[in-house]
PDB file of C-alpha atoms and ligand atoms in Angstrom:
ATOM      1  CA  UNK A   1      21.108  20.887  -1.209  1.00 39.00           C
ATOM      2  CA  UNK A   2      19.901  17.191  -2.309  1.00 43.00           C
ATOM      3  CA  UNK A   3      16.580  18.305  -2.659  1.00 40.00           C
ATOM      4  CA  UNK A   4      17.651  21.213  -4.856  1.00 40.00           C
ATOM      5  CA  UNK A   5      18.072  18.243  -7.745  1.00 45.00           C
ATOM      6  CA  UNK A   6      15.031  16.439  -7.254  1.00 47.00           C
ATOM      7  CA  UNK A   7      11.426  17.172  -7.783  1.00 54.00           C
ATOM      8  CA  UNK A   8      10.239  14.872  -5.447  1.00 63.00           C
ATOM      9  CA  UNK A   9       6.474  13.361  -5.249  1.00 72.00           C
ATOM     10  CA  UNK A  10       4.277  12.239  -2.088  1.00 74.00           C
ATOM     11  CA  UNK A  11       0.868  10.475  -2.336  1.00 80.00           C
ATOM     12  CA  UNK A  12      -1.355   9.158   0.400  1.00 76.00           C
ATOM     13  CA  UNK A  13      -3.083   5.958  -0.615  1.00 75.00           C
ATOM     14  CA  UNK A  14      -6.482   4.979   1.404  1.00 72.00           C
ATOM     15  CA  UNK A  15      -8.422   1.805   1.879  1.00 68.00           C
ATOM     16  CA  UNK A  16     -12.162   2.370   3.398  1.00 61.00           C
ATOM     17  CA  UNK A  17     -15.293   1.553   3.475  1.00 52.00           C
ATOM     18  CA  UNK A  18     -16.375   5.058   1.795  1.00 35.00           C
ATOM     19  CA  UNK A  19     -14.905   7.161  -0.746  1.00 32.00           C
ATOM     20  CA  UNK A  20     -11.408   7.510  -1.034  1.00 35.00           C
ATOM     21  CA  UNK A  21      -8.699  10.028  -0.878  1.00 34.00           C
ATOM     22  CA  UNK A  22      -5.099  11.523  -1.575  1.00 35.00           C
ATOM     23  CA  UNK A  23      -3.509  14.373   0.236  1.00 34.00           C
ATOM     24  CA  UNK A  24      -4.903  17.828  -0.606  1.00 31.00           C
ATOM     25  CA  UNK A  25      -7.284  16.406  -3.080  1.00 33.00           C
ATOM     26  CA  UNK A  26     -10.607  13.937  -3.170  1.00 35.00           C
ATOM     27  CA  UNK A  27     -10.292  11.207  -5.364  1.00 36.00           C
ATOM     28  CA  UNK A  28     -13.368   9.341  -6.129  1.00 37.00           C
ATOM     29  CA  UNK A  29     -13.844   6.058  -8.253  1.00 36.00           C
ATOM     30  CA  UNK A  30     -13.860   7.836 -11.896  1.00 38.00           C
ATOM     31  CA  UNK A  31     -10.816  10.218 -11.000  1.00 38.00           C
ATOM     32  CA  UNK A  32      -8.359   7.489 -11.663  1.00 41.00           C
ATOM     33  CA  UNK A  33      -9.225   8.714 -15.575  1.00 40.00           C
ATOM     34  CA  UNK A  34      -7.567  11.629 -14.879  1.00 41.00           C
ATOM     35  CA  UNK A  35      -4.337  10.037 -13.365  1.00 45.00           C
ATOM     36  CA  UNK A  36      -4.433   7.703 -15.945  1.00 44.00           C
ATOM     37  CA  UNK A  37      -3.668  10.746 -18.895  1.00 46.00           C
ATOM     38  CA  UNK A  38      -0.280  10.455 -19.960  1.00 46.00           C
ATOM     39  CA  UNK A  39       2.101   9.010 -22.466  1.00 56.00           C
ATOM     40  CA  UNK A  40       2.793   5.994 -20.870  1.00 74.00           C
ATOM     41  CA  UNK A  41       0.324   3.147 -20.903  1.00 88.00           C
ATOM     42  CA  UNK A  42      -0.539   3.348 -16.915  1.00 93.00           C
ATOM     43  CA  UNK A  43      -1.029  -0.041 -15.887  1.00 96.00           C
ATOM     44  CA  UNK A  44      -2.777   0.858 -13.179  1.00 96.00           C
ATOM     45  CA  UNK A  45       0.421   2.517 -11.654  1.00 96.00           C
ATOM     46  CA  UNK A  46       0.345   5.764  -9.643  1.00 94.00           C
ATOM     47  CA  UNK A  47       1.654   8.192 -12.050  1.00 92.00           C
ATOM     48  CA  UNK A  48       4.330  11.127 -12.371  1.00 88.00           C
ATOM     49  CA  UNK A  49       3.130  14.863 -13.355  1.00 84.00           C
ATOM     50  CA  UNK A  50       4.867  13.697 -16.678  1.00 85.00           C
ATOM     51  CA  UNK A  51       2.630  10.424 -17.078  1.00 88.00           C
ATOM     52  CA  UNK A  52       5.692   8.188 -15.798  1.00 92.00           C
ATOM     53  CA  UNK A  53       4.718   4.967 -14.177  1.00 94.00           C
ATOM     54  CA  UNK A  54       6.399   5.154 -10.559  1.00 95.00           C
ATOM     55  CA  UNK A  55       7.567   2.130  -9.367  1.00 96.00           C
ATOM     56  CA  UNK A  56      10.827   0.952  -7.491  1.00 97.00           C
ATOM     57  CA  UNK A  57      12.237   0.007 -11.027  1.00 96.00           C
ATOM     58  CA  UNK A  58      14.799  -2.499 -10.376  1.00 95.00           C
ATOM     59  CA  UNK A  59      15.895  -2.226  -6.839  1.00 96.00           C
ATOM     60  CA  UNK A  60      13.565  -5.695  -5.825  1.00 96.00           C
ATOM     61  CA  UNK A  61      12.801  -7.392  -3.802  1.00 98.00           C
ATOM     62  CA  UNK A  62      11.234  -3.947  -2.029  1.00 98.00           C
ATOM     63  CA  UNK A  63      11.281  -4.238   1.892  1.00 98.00           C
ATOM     64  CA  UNK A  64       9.017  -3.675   4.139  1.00 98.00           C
ATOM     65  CA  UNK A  65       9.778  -3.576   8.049  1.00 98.00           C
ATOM     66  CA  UNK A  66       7.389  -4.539  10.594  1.00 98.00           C
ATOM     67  CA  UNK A  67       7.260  -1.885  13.149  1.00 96.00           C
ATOM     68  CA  UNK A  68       7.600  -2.496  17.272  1.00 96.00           C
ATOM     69  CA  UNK A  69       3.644  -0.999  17.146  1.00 96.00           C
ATOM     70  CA  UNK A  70       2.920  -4.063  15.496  1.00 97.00           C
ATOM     71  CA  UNK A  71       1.457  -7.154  17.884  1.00 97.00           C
ATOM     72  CA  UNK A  72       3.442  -9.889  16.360  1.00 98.00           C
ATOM     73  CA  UNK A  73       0.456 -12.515  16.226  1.00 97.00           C
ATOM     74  CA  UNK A  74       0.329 -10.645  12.761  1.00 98.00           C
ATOM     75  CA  UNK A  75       3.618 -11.382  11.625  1.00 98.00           C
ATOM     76  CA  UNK A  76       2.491 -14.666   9.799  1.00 98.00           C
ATOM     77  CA  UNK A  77      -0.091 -12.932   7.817  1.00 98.00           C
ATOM     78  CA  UNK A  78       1.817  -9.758   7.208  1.00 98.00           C
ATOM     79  CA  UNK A  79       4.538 -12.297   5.672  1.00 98.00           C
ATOM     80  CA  UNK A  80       2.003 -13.963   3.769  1.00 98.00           C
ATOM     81  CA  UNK A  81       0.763 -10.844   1.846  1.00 98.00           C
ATOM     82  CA  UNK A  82       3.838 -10.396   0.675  1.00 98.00           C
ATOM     83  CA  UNK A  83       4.252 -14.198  -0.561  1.00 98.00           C
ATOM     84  CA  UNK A  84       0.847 -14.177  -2.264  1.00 98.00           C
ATOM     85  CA  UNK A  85       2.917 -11.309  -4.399  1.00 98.00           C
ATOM     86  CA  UNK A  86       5.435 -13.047  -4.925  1.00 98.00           C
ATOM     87  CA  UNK A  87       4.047 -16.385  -5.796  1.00 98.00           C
ATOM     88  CA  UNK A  88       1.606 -14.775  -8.266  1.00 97.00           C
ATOM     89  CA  UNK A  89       4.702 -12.758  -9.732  1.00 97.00           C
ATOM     90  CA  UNK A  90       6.047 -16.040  -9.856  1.00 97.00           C
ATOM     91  CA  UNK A  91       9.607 -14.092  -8.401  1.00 96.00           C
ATOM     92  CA  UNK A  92      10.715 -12.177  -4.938  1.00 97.00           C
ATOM     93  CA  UNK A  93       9.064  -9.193  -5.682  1.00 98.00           C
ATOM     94  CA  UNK A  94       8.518  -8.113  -1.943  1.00 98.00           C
ATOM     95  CA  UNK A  95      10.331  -9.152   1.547  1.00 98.00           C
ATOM     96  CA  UNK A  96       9.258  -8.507   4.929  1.00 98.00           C
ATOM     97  CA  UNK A  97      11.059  -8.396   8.219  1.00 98.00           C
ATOM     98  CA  UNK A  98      10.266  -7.750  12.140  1.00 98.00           C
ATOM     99  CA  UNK A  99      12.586  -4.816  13.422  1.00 96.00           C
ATOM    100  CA  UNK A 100      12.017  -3.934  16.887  1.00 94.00           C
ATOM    101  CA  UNK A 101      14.738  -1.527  17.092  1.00 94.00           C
ATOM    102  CA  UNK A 102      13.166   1.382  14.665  1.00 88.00           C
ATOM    103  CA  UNK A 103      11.195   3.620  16.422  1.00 83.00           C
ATOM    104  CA  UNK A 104      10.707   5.825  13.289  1.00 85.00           C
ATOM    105  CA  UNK A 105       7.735   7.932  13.061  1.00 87.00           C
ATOM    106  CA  UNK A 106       6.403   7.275   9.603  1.00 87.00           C
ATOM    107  CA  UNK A 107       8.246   9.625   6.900  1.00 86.00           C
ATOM    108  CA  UNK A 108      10.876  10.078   4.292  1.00 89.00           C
ATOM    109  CA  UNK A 109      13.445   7.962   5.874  1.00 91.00           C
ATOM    110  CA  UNK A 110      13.703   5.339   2.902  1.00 93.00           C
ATOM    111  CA  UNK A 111      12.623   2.792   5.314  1.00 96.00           C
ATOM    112  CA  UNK A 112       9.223   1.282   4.146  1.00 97.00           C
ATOM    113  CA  UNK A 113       7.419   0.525   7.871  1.00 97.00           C
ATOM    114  CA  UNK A 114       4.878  -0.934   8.852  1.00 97.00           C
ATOM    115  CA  UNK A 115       2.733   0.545  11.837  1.00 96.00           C
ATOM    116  CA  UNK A 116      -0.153  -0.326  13.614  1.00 97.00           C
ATOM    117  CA  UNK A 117      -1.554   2.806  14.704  1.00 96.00           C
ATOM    118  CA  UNK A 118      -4.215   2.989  17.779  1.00 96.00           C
ATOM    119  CA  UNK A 119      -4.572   7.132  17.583  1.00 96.00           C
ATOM    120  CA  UNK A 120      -5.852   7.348  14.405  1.00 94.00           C
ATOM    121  CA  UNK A 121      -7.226  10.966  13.807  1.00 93.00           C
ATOM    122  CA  UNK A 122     -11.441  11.477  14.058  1.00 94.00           C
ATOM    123  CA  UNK A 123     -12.155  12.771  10.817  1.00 92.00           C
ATOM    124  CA  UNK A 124     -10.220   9.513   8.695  1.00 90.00           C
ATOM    125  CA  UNK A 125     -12.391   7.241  10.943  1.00 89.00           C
ATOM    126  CA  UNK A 126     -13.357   5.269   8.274  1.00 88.00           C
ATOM    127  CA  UNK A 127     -10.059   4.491   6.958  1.00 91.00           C
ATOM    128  CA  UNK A 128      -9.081   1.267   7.080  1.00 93.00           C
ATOM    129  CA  UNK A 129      -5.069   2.001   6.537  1.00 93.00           C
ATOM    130  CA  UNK A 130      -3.271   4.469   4.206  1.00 92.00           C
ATOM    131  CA  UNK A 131       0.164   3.986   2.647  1.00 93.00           C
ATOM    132  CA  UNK A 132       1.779   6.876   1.813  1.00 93.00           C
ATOM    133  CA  UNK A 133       4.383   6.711  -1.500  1.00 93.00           C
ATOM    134  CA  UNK A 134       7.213   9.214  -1.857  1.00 93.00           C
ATOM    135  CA  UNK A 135       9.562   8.784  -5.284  1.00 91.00           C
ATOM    136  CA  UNK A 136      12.017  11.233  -7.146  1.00 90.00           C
ATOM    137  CA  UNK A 137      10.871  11.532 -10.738  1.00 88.00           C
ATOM    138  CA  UNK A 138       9.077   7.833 -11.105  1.00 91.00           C
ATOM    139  CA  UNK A 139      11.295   5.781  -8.908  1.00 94.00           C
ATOM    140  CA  UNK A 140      10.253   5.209  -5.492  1.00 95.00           C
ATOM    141  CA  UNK A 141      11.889   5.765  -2.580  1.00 94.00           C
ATOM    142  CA  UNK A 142      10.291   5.489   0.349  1.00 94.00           C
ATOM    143  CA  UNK A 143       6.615   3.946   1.405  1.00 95.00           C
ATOM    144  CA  UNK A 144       5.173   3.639   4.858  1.00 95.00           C
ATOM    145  CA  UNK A 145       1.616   1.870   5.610  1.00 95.00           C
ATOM    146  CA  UNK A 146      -0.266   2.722   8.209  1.00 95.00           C
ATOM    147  CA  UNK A 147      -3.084   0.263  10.021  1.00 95.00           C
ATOM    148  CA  UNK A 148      -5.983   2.364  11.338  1.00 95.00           C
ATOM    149  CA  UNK A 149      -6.352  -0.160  14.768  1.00 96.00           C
ATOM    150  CA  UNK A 150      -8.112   2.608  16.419  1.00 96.00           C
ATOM    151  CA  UNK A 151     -11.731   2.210  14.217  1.00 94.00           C
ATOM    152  CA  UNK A 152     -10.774  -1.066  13.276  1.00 94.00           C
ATOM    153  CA  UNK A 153     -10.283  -4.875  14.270  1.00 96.00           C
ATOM    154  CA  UNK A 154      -8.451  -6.916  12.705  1.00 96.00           C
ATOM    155  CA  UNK A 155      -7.856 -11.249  12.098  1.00 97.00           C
ATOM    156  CA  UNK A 156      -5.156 -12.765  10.909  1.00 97.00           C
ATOM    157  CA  UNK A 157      -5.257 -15.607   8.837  1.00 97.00           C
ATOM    158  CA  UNK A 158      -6.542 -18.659   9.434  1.00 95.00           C
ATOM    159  CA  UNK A 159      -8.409 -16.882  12.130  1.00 95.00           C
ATOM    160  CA  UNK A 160     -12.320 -18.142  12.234  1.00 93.00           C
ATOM    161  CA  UNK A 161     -13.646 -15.290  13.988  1.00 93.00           C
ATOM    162  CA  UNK A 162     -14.238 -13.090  10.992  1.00 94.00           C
ATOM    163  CA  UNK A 163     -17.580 -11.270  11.993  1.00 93.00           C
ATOM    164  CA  UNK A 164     -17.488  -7.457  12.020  1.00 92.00           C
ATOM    165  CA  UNK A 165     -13.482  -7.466  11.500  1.00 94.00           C
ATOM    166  CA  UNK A 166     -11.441  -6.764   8.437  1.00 95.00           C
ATOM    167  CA  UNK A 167      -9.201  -9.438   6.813  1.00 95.00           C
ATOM    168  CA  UNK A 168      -5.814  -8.276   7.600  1.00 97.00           C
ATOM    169  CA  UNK A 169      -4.126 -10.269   4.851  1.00 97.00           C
ATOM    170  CA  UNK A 170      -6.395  -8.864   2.290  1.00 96.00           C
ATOM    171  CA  UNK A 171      -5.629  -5.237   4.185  1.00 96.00           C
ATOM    172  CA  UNK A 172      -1.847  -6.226   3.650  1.00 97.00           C
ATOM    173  CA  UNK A 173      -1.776  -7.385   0.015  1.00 97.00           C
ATOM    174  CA  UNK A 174      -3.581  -4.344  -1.038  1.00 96.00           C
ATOM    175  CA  UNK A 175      -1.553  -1.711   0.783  1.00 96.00           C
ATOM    176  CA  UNK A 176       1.877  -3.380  -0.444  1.00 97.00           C
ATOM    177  CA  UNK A 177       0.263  -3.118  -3.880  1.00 97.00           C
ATOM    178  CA  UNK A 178       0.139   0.632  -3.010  1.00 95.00           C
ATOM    179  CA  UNK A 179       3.564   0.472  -1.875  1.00 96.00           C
ATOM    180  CA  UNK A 180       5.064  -1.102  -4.745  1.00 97.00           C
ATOM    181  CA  UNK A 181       3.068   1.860  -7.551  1.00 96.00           C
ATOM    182  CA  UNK A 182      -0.114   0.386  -7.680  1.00 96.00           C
ATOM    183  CA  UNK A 183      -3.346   2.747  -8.077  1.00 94.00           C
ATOM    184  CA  UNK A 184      -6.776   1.385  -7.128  1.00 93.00           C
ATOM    185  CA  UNK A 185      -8.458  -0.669  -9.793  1.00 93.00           C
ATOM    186  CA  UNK A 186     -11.994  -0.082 -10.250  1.00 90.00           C
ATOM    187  CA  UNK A 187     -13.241  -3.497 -10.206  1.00 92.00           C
ATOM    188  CA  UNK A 188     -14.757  -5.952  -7.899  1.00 90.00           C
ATOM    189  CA  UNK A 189     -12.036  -8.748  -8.854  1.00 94.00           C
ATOM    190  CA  UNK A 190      -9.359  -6.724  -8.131  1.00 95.00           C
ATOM    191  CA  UNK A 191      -7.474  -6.925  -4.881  1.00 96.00           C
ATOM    192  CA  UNK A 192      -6.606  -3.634  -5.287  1.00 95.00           C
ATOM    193  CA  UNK A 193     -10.094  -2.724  -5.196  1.00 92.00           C
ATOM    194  CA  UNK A 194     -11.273   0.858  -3.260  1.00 88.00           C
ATOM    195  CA  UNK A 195     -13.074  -0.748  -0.760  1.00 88.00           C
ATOM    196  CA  UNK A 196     -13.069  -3.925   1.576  1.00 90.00           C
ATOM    197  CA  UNK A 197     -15.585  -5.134   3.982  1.00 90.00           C
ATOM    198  CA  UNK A 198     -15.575  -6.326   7.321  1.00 90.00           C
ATOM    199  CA  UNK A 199     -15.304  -9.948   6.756  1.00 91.00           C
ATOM    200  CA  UNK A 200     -14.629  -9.999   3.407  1.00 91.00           C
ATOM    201  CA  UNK A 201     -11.505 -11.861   2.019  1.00 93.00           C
ATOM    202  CA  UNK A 202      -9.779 -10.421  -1.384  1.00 94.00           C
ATOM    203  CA  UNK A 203      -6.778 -12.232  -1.283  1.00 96.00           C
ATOM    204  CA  UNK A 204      -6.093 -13.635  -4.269  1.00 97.00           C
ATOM    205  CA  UNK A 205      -4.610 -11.120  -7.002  1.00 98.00           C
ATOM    206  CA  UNK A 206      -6.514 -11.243 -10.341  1.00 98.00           C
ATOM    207  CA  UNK A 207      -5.255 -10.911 -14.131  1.00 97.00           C
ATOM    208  CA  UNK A 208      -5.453  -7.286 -14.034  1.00 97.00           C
ATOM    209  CA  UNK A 209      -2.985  -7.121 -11.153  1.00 97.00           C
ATOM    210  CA  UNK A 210      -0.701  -9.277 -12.269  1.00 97.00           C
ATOM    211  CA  UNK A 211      -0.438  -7.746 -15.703  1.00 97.00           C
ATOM    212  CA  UNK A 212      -0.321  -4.104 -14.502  1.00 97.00           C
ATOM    213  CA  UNK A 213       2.239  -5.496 -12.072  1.00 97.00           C
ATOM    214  CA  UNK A 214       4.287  -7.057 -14.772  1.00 96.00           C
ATOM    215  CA  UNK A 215       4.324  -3.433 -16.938  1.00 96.00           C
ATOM    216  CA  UNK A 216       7.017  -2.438 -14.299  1.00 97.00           C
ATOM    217  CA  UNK A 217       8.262  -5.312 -12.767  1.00 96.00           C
TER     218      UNK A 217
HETATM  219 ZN1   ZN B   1      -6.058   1.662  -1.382  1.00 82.46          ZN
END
């Protein structure tokens, strides 16, 4: 069997306003230490068992598909995120595209979706999204982000009615930096801070992201 040759990896990435957390394990803002331990410099990448930066290596520009959930008044700004990537990259690091026609559930189907999600389970309430990362060794393979629309509002950009809502491009550029390797940074500049208010905007990548970005890619 295919799998028989792989040791393959899955890890749940959250955005909230509380803690945050990884399948089967808690991971709170010092924990990243411990992911960080390895050989390889981490640069703020999500991490093999053998210390491995996991990224999507060379196969770029990384799709992501917008999902039939997703009300396409969003499109724009889901788009955007992945511009602001690529225009601080300063190269077509990420695409995005509508596809109507996959009904996939989200899973290992090495299509990276995009779902807005209105049943979102009780006890993840405070979960803003979660993207969850699947690679074979350190290369990635598959990565699916979820929008928790069932706690949550949402406005796109250039939308003025910001109060008690969370920026959806800001949502969007952080996730994809999940979806691309990227581990939370611990620090307020950051986009790929732990947390994001309602009505907060983080949408412009700082120096650390670009330079742990530009480790892999
Ligand atoms: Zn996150």
């Amino acid at each position: 069997m295919f799998k028989a040759f792989y040791i393959s990896f899955l890890l749940i990435l959250v955005l909230f306003l509380g803690s945050c957390g990884k399948k089967g394990l808690t991971l709170k803002i010092g924990d990243q230490d411990v992911l960080a331990l390895g050989n390889v410099d981490s640069c703020n990448f999500v991490q093999s068992a053998s210390g491995l930066r996991v990224s999507w290596k060379s196969s770029t520009p990384v799709k992501f598909i917008i999902g039939s959930s997703v009300p396409t008044k969003y499109d724009a700004t889901i788009v955007k995120a992945a511009t602001v990537w690529n225009n601080y990259m300063n190269r077509g690091l990420i695409s995005v595209h509508r596809d109507n026609t996959l009904t996939n559930s989200p899973g290992d189907d090495r299509y990276n979706l995009i779902y807005w999600v209105t049943d979102w389970p009780d006890e993840q309430a405070m979960e803003q999204a979660r993207t969850g990362i699947r690679w074979d060794v350190s290369k990635l393979r598959d990565a699916d982000i979820k929008i928790n629309a069932d706690n949550f509002e949402f406005y796109a950009d250039g939308e003025t009615n910001t109060t008690g809502k969370v920026s959806l491009l800001s949502l969007m550029i952080h996730e994809m930096g999940h979806g691309i390797g990227l581990k939370h940074i611990n620090d307020i500049v950051s986009v790929m801070f732990t947390h994001l208010a309602t009505g907060t905007e983080r949408s412009s990548p700082a120096k650390v992201d670009t330079d742990s970005l530009g480790c892999e890619y």
